[in-house]
Coordinates of C-alpha atoms in Angstrom, one line a residue:
D1 CA 119.2 163.8 127.6
A2 CA 120.1 167.0 129.0
L3 CA 123.4 168.6 128.3
P4 CA 125.7 169.6 131.1
I5 CA 126.3 173.3 130.8
S6 CA 130.0 175.3 131.2
G7 CA 131.7 178.6 130.5
S8 CA 133.0 177.5 127.2
G9 CA 134.2 174.8 125.4
A10 CA 131.6 172.5 123.1
A11 CA 130.2 168.9 123.4
S12 CA 130.3 167.0 120.8
D13 CA 127.0 164.9 118.4
T14 CA 128.2 161.2 119.5
D15 CA 129.1 161.8 123.3
A16 CA 127.1 165.0 125.2
T17 CA 128.8 164.7 128.4
S18 CA 132.1 165.6 127.0
G19 CA 133.5 168.8 126.9
T20 CA 136.7 170.8 127.8
D21 CA 137.7 173.8 129.5
G22 CA 139.3 175.7 127.4
V23 CA 143.1 175.6 127.2
V24 CA 143.7 178.5 129.7
Q25 CA 141.4 177.5 132.6
R26 CA 142.4 173.9 131.9
F27 CA 146.4 175.0 132.1
A28 CA 146.1 178.2 133.8
D29 CA 149.1 177.9 135.4
G30 CA 151.2 176.5 132.2
D31 CA 152.2 173.7 133.6
G32 CA 151.7 170.8 131.1
M33 CA 150.2 172.7 128.6
P34 CA 152.3 172.6 125.5
E35 CA 155.0 174.7 124.5
Y36 CA 153.1 176.2 121.5
L37 CA 150.5 177.2 122.9
L38 CA 152.6 179.3 125.9
G39 CA 151.2 182.1 124.2
Y40 CA 147.8 181.5 123.4
Y41 CA 145.2 182.4 125.6
T42 CA 141.5 183.7 124.6
L43 CA 138.2 185.0 126.2
T44 CA 136.5 183.4 128.6
A45 CA 133.0 184.1 130.8
G46 CA 133.1 187.3 133.0
D47 CA 135.5 189.4 130.7
K48 CA 135.0 192.5 129.0
A49 CA 134.0 191.8 125.9
P50 CA 136.5 194.8 124.0
D51 CA 135.2 196.9 121.0
F52 CA 135.6 196.4 117.6
T53 CA 134.5 197.8 114.6
I54 CA 133.5 195.8 111.4
E55 CA 132.6 196.2 108.1
L56 CA 129.5 194.8 107.0
V57 CA 128.5 192.2 104.0
D58 CA 125.1 191.5 102.4
D59 CA 123.6 189.4 99.3
N60 CA 125.7 192.2 97.6
G61 CA 129.0 192.6 99.2
L62 CA 129.8 195.4 101.5
T63 CA 126.8 197.5 102.7
G64 CA 129.4 200.7 102.7
E65 CA 128.2 200.6 106.8
T66 CA 130.5 199.2 109.6
L67 CA 129.2 198.0 113.7
S68 CA 131.0 198.0 116.6
L69 CA 130.2 196.7 120.1
A70 CA 130.2 199.9 121.3
D71 CA 127.1 201.1 118.9
L72 CA 125.1 197.7 120.5
A73 CA 125.9 199.1 124.5
G74 CA 122.5 198.2 126.4
S75 CA 122.0 194.7 123.9
V76 CA 122.7 191.3 124.0
V77 CA 124.8 190.1 121.4
L78 CA 125.4 186.3 119.3
L79 CA 129.3 186.9 118.0
D80 CA 129.8 183.9 115.7
F81 CA 133.4 183.8 114.4
W82 CA 132.7 181.3 111.6
A83 CA 133.8 180.5 107.5
P84 CA 131.4 179.3 104.2
W85 CA 134.4 176.4 104.3
C86 CA 134.2 175.1 108.2
P87 CA 131.4 171.7 107.6
Y88 CA 130.9 172.5 111.6
C89 CA 130.4 176.6 111.5
V90 CA 127.8 175.9 108.5
A91 CA 126.2 173.4 110.6
D92 CA 125.4 176.1 113.3
M93 CA 123.5 178.5 111.1
P94 CA 120.3 177.0 111.4
S95 CA 120.4 177.4 114.8
W96 CA 121.1 181.2 114.7
Q97 CA 118.9 181.5 112.4
Q98 CA 115.8 180.2 114.9
I99 CA 117.1 182.1 117.5
A100 CA 117.1 185.5 115.7
E101 CA 113.7 184.5 114.5
E102 CA 112.1 183.5 118.0
Y103 CA 114.3 186.5 120.3
G104 CA 114.1 189.2 117.4
S105 CA 115.6 192.6 119.0
A106 CA 116.4 190.7 122.3
V107 CA 119.1 188.9 120.6
T108 CA 122.2 190.8 117.9
I109 CA 123.6 188.1 115.8
I110 CA 127.0 188.9 114.2
A111 CA 128.0 186.4 111.7
V112 CA 132.1 187.5 111.5
D113 CA 133.5 186.2 108.7
V114 CA 137.4 184.5 109.7
G115 CA 137.6 182.9 106.4
G116 CA 139.6 184.9 104.5
D117 CA 137.1 184.7 101.2
T118 CA 136.3 186.8 98.7
F119 CA 133.3 188.7 99.4
G120 CA 131.9 186.9 96.2
E121 CA 132.1 183.6 98.3
M122 CA 130.4 185.3 101.6
K123 CA 128.1 187.1 98.7
Q124 CA 126.8 183.8 97.4
F125 CA 126.9 182.3 100.7
I126 CA 124.1 184.8 102.1
A127 CA 122.0 184.8 99.0
Q128 CA 122.0 181.3 98.8
K129 CA 121.2 181.1 102.7
G130 CA 119.0 184.1 103.5
Y131 CA 119.3 183.9 107.0
D132 CA 118.5 186.6 108.7
F133 CA 121.6 188.5 111.1
T134 CA 124.3 190.6 110.3
W135 CA 127.7 189.3 108.9
G136 CA 131.2 191.2 108.3
I137 CA 134.3 190.6 107.8
I138 CA 136.8 190.5 110.4
N139 CA 140.0 192.4 110.6
A140 CA 143.5 192.8 112.1
D141 CA 142.3 194.5 115.6
M142 CA 139.2 192.6 116.2
A143 CA 141.6 189.0 115.0
A144 CA 143.4 190.5 118.1
A145 CA 141.3 191.2 120.4
Y146 CA 139.4 187.8 120.0
P147 CA 141.8 185.5 119.6
F148 CA 140.8 182.3 118.9
A149 CA 142.0 178.8 117.9
G150 CA 139.5 177.0 115.4
V151 CA 136.1 177.9 114.3
P152 CA 132.8 178.0 115.1
Y153 CA 134.0 180.3 118.0
D154 CA 130.5 181.7 119.8
L155 CA 130.1 184.2 122.7
V156 CA 127.5 185.6 124.3
I157 CA 127.7 189.4 125.3
D158 CA 125.4 190.7 128.3
R159 CA 124.2 193.9 128.2
D160 CA 126.6 195.0 130.2
G161 CA 129.5 194.2 127.8
T162 CA 130.6 191.6 129.6
I163 CA 131.0 187.7 128.0
T164 CA 128.6 185.1 129.1
F165 CA 129.4 182.0 127.2
V166 CA 132.5 181.4 125.4
A167 CA 132.1 177.5 122.7
E168 CA 135.0 176.7 121.3
G169 CA 133.9 174.6 118.8
S170 CA 130.5 173.5 118.2
Y171 CA 128.2 171.4 120.6
G172 CA 126.4 169.5 117.3
R173 CA 122.6 169.0 117.4
Y174 CA 122.6 170.6 120.1
A175 CA 123.7 173.9 119.5
Y176 CA 120.6 175.6 119.5
H177 CA 119.1 174.2 122.8
V178 CA 122.7 175.0 124.8
M179 CA 123.1 178.6 122.9
T180 CA 118.6 179.1 124.1
A181 CA 120.0 178.3 127.3
Q182 CA 122.8 181.1 127.6
L183 CA 121.7 183.5 126.3
D184 CA 118.6 183.4 128.2
L185 CA 120.4 183.9 130.9
A186 CA 121.9 187.1 129.9
L187 CA 118.7 188.0 129.0
G188 CA 118.0 187.3 133.0
I189 CA 115.1 185.3 131.3

């Protein structure tokens, strides 16, 4: 079955056609928005991706290096906000690894840990899984620039630094297919 692709939202494993248009799109004028969400906003496709700088981590811990979006100018980026305790985040990781292997240097995958975990937990996760992409730790500036209500939260950023796709939640077994379709669009394939 084909999965309809939209600018944001996630389909469940049980119903491939379900999804949301995101809080901002659904309640664009504020009508009907629950009061606890009135101050919430999210980034959407077409927005310029805010610059960020994160500390990088590998299976030995902090590397002492940082990475910014400006460093990746001219690259297509899959920015994945995740946490090791999130089963949906962890379930998406094999898809990201397959993408890393298939797309090589054409796409930069950055997995940003938002879970507040100790570096030991993250080091252990990276070492056990052996995933071959860039790992970082969220900081307050990045959290403010990339607000999200939960994880996984994934964005595709094109070569010009424009967000082309936002997913709030997991696409489950469709994650690979949805993300490769979106990355192909960002790459102009």
